[in-house]
Each structure stands twice: as structure tokens, then as C-alpha cells.
Coordinates of C-alpha atoms and ligand atoms in Angstrom, one line a residue:
X1 CA -63.7 -47.8 -178.9
X2 CA -60.3 -49.4 -178.7
X3 CA -59.9 -53.0 -177.7
X4 CA -58.4 -54.2 -174.4
X5 CA -58.8 -57.0 -172.0
X6 CA -58.6 -54.9 -168.8
X7 CA -61.5 -55.5 -166.5
X8 CA -64.5 -53.3 -167.3
X9 CA -67.5 -52.8 -165.0
X10 CA -70.8 -52.3 -166.8
X11 CA -73.6 -51.5 -164.4
X12 CA -77.1 -52.6 -165.6
X13 CA -79.5 -49.7 -165.4
X14 CA -82.2 -52.3 -164.9
X15 CA -81.5 -51.9 -161.2
X16 CA -81.4 -48.0 -161.4
X17 CA -84.3 -45.7 -160.5
X18 CA -86.4 -45.7 -163.7
X19 CA -87.7 -42.2 -163.0
X20 CA -84.2 -40.8 -162.9
X21 CA -82.0 -42.4 -165.6
X22 CA -80.1 -39.3 -166.5
X23 CA -78.9 -38.7 -162.9
X24 CA -78.3 -42.4 -162.2
X25 CA -76.1 -42.7 -165.3
X26 CA -74.1 -39.6 -164.3
X27 CA -73.7 -41.0 -160.8
X28 CA -72.3 -44.4 -162.0
X29 CA -70.0 -42.8 -164.5
X30 CA -68.7 -40.3 -162.0
X31 CA -68.2 -43.2 -159.6
X32 CA -65.9 -45.0 -162.1
X33 CA -67.9 -47.5 -164.2
X34 CA -66.6 -48.2 -167.7
X35 CA -69.7 -49.0 -169.7
X36 CA -73.4 -48.6 -169.3
X37 CA -75.4 -51.8 -169.8
X38 CA -79.0 -51.3 -171.1
X39 CA -81.3 -54.3 -170.8
X40 CA -84.1 -54.4 -173.4
X41 CA -86.8 -56.9 -172.7
X42 CA -89.9 -57.7 -174.7
X43 CA -92.2 -59.8 -172.5
X44 CA -92.0 -62.6 -175.1
X45 CA -88.4 -63.8 -175.4
X46 CA -88.1 -63.1 -171.7
X47 CA -90.9 -62.9 -169.1
X48 CA -90.3 -59.2 -168.4
X49 CA -90.8 -55.8 -170.2
X50 CA -88.4 -52.9 -170.0
X51 CA -88.0 -50.3 -172.7
X52 CA -87.3 -49.8 -176.4
X53 CA -85.4 -47.6 -178.8
X54 CA -87.1 -44.3 -177.8
X55 CA -85.9 -44.7 -174.2
X56 CA -82.4 -45.6 -175.4
X57 CA -82.3 -42.5 -177.5
X58 CA -83.5 -40.4 -174.6
X59 CA -80.7 -41.6 -172.3
X60 CA -78.0 -41.6 -174.9
X61 CA -77.0 -37.9 -174.3
X62 CA -76.4 -38.8 -170.6
X63 CA -73.9 -41.5 -171.4
X64 CA -70.3 -40.4 -171.9
X65 CA -68.8 -43.9 -171.9
X66 CA -70.1 -46.8 -173.9
X67 CA -73.7 -47.7 -174.4
X68 CA -73.9 -51.5 -174.3
X69 CA -77.4 -52.6 -175.4
X70 CA -78.5 -56.1 -174.6
X71 CA -81.5 -57.1 -176.6
X72 CA -83.6 -59.8 -175.0
X73 CA -86.2 -59.6 -177.8
X74 CA -87.5 -61.9 -180.5
X75 CA -87.6 -61.2 -183.4
X76 CA -84.5 -59.0 -183.3
X77 CA -83.8 -58.0 -186.9
X78 CA -86.7 -55.6 -187.4
X79 CA -85.4 -53.4 -184.5
X80 CA -81.7 -53.3 -185.2
X81 CA -81.7 -50.1 -187.2
X82 CA -83.8 -48.3 -184.5
X83 CA -81.3 -49.3 -181.7
X84 CA -78.4 -48.2 -183.9
X85 CA -80.1 -44.9 -184.6
X86 CA -80.8 -44.5 -180.8
X87 CA -77.0 -44.4 -180.3
X88 CA -76.0 -47.9 -179.1
X89 CA -72.2 -48.5 -179.4
X90 CA -72.7 -52.3 -179.0
X91 CA -75.8 -54.2 -179.9
X92 CA -76.0 -57.7 -178.5
X93 CA -78.6 -60.3 -179.7
X94 CA -79.3 -63.8 -178.3
X95 CA -78.5 -66.8 -180.4
X96 CA -81.7 -68.4 -179.0
X97 CA -83.9 -65.5 -180.3
X98 CA -84.3 -66.9 -183.8
X99 CA -83.0 -69.3 -186.5
X100 CA -80.8 -66.7 -188.3
X101 CA -78.1 -65.4 -185.9
X102 CA -75.6 -65.1 -188.7
X103 CA -77.9 -62.7 -190.5
X104 CA -78.6 -60.8 -187.3
X105 CA -74.9 -60.3 -186.6
X106 CA -74.4 -59.2 -190.2
X107 CA -77.2 -56.7 -189.9
X108 CA -75.7 -55.2 -186.7
X109 CA -72.3 -54.9 -188.3
X110 CA -73.9 -53.2 -191.3
X111 CA -75.1 -50.4 -189.1
X112 CA -71.5 -49.7 -188.1
X113 CA -72.0 -50.8 -184.5
X114 CA -70.2 -53.5 -182.6
X115 CA -72.0 -56.8 -182.6
X116 CA -72.5 -59.0 -179.5
X117 CA -73.7 -62.6 -179.3
X118 CA -75.5 -63.5 -176.0
X119 CA -75.7 -67.1 -174.8
X120 CA -78.2 -68.4 -172.3
X121 CA -77.1 -70.8 -169.5
X122 CA -78.6 -73.8 -171.4
X123 CA -76.7 -73.1 -174.6
X124 CA -73.3 -74.5 -175.3
X125 CA -70.2 -72.4 -176.1
X126 CA -69.6 -73.9 -179.5
X127 CA -72.4 -71.7 -181.1
X128 CA -69.7 -69.0 -181.3
X129 CA -67.5 -71.0 -183.6
X130 CA -69.3 -70.5 -186.9
X131 CA -70.0 -66.7 -186.4
X132 CA -66.7 -65.8 -184.7
X133 CA -65.7 -63.4 -187.5
X134 CA -68.9 -61.4 -187.1
X135 CA -68.7 -61.0 -183.3
X136 CA -67.0 -58.2 -181.2
X137 CA -68.4 -59.5 -177.8
X138 CA -69.8 -62.7 -176.4
X139 CA -72.2 -62.2 -173.5
X140 CA -72.3 -65.3 -171.3
X141 CA -75.5 -65.3 -169.2
X142 CA -74.8 -66.5 -165.7
X143 CA -78.6 -66.3 -164.9
X144 CA -81.6 -67.0 -167.0
X145 CA -82.4 -63.6 -168.6
X146 CA -85.4 -61.6 -167.5
X147 CA -84.7 -60.2 -164.1
X148 CA -82.0 -58.6 -162.0
X149 CA -81.0 -59.9 -158.6
X150 CA -80.9 -63.6 -159.4
X151 CA -78.3 -66.1 -158.2
X152 CA -75.1 -66.7 -160.2
X153 CA -75.1 -70.1 -162.0
X154 CA -71.7 -71.6 -161.2
X155 CA -71.8 -74.2 -164.0
X156 CA -71.2 -71.4 -166.5
X157 CA -67.6 -70.8 -165.4
X158 CA -66.3 -73.7 -167.5
X159 CA -68.1 -72.3 -170.5
X160 CA -66.3 -69.0 -170.0
X161 CA -63.0 -70.9 -170.0
X162 CA -63.9 -72.7 -173.2
X163 CA -64.8 -69.5 -174.9
X164 CA -61.6 -67.8 -173.9
X165 CA -59.6 -70.7 -175.4
X166 CA -61.7 -70.6 -178.6
X167 CA -61.2 -66.8 -179.0
X168 CA -57.4 -66.9 -178.7
X169 CA -55.9 -63.6 -179.9
X170 CA -59.1 -62.3 -181.6
X171 CA -60.4 -58.9 -180.4
X172 CA -63.6 -60.4 -178.9
X173 CA -64.7 -59.3 -175.4
X174 CA -66.1 -61.9 -173.0
X175 CA -68.9 -60.2 -171.0
X176 CA -70.6 -61.9 -168.0
X177 CA -74.2 -61.0 -167.2
X178 CA -76.0 -62.0 -164.0
X179 CA -75.3 -62.4 -160.3
X180 CA -71.9 -60.6 -160.4
X181 CA -70.7 -59.7 -156.9
X182 CA -67.2 -59.4 -155.4
X183 CA -67.5 -63.1 -154.6
X184 CA -68.4 -64.3 -158.2
X185 CA -66.4 -61.7 -160.2
X186 CA -63.0 -63.4 -159.6
X187 CA -64.3 -66.8 -160.8
X188 CA -65.2 -65.5 -164.2
X189 CA -62.2 -63.1 -164.4
X190 CA -59.9 -66.0 -163.8
X191 CA -61.7 -67.9 -166.5
X192 CA -61.1 -65.1 -169.0
X193 CA -63.9 -62.6 -168.8
X194 CA -63.1 -58.9 -169.2
X195 CA -66.6 -57.2 -169.0
X196 CA -68.6 -57.6 -165.9
X197 CA -72.2 -56.5 -165.9
X198 CA -73.7 -55.9 -162.5
X199 CA -77.1 -54.6 -161.7
X200 CA -77.9 -55.2 -158.0
X201 CA -74.2 -55.6 -157.3
X202 CA -73.7 -51.9 -158.2
X203 CA -76.9 -50.2 -157.3
X204 CA -77.9 -51.9 -154.0
X205 CA -77.5 -49.7 -151.0
X206 CA -76.9 -46.5 -153.1
X207 CA -78.9 -43.8 -154.7
X208 CA -78.3 -40.5 -156.6
X209 CA -78.2 -38.9 -153.1
X210 CA -75.6 -41.5 -152.0
X211 CA -73.6 -42.1 -155.1
X212 CA -70.4 -43.0 -153.1
X213 CA -72.1 -46.4 -152.4
X214 CA -72.1 -47.0 -156.2
X215 CA -68.4 -46.1 -156.2
X216 CA -67.7 -48.5 -153.4
X217 CA -69.6 -51.3 -155.1
X218 CA -67.9 -50.8 -158.4
X219 CA -64.5 -50.7 -156.8
X220 CA -65.1 -53.8 -154.7
X221 CA -66.1 -55.8 -157.8
X222 CA -63.2 -54.5 -159.8
X223 CA -60.7 -55.2 -157.1
X224 CA -61.9 -58.7 -156.6
X225 CA -61.8 -59.4 -160.3
X226 CA -58.3 -57.9 -160.8
X227 CA -56.9 -59.9 -157.9
X228 CA -58.1 -63.2 -159.6
Ligands
DX5_301 C1 -80.8 -60.2 -166.8 C2 -80.1 -58.9 -167.3 C3 -78.9 -58.5 -166.5 C4 -79.3 -58.1 -165.1 C5 -78.2 -58.3 -164.2 O1 -81.7 -60.6 -167.7 O2 -79.6 -59.1 -168.6 O3 -78.2 -57.5 -167.1 O4 -79.8 -56.9 -165.0 O5 -78.6 -58.0 -162.9 P1 -77.9 -58.6 -161.6 O6 -76.5 -58.1 -161.7 O7 -78.7 -58.0 -160.5 O8 -77.9 -60.1 -161.7
ZN302 ZN1 -78.1 -57.7 -169.6

């Protein structure tokens, strides 16, 4: 994975057909997405349950691009190895998930994977500062994590701008997760984001039988972001 700040669209398979992940992933990649975002939820850190390392391992052979695994679980550390072995390229943990984010990021890096730091809407940007040298990606939540299809929280745009200034020339991606549409994408792109996660924004209206809708949705978000 080489580093660049071009806009990347990362559809969240949380909004895909759960009985058909292989075909859904092929469809979004054929239709031009850049990364595949995988939302892992534990019913404890967030009020929803999705899937674990075994499911990640099963879908890995279907992903040709980047497997971006967003862990919404607490504790995190006991499971890092399993998600690394499942084939994640990026493993992102929440700063709110426990008292030892520094140790968690070290543990992710120790597996040879890229390390991401996710920040909930109620958490300030400055949590990045002390762990900056351990982070490859900061994921700014623009909804409260747990569900797809929620409304974008506009107050987070200033946070993105602050993070972008804090990061400077360092090779750290700014990823935005939640409520991304062609209307909200330009706001965060202008503030300095380069990775846009979109669940409902990519999958709504389409299916593996109508993959061109995914392509239109991806292109509309990308075009709006690039024009910002
Ligand atoms: C929310 C997840 C997101 C979510 C995004 O907890 O982390 O990745 O699926 O979905 P949309 O784009 O529908 O807000
Ligand atoms: Zn996510």
C-alpha cells in the first residue's frame, strides 16, 4: 500500500447483502471503489453485532484492493492477532474502547499491519497528538458508531480541519465514517479528508443484479469530493 492523498472511496459492507458478500465485494470493486471497509461490532462497545475474524478471513480472498477493518469492540487487544491473521491490511481501533490506546496501536503495528485510530463524535481531535507516530490512519466518526444509514453530524467538519493541520506532511490518512453522500463528501474533502467510507451512500438502490447503481453512487461521491 503506497501512500497518497487522492480521494479514496471505501464502501462499508455493513450495507451489503450479508448472504452474498463475495459477489457484493466483486461488484463494488468492479464498479470502481478503492478500499473495502469492514465494520466489526460487538454488541458491547456499540449497540449492534456484526461479525468477527472468521467472517473476515472468509471474505478476504474476494478482496483485490485493501481490506480496511474497523473494530468497534472492547476490549480490542485480545483480538488483534486474529484480525491480522484474517488478512486485514488496516486495523482501526477506537480510542474510547479502553485505557491503553498506545499499547493497542503498538500491538497492531507489531503484526505488520497499518494502524488506525478511530475517534467518536464526542471525542476531541487532540487525542491523536501523543500517538501520532504509531498511526497510519485516523478515522473521524461523523455518526455515533453502531448503525449504517444515520445522519451526518456537521460539527465534526472542524475536527477534520484541525486534524489535517496537526498531521502536516506525515503519511497519515484521514478517513471519514458515517453519513457520506454527494452532499456531505465535499465538506470533509475540503477540510482535508482523503478516505470516504460510505455504506448506504454506495449500496442503496443497487444490488449484484444492478451493480451499475453502485458504480453511479461511487462516482457521484468521488466527483463531489474532488470538486471541493
Ligand atoms: C457505523 C459504521 C459505518 C457505517 C457507515 O458504525 O462504522 O462504517 O456503516 O454507514 P453509512 O455510510 O450508511 O452512514
Ligand atoms: Zn466503519
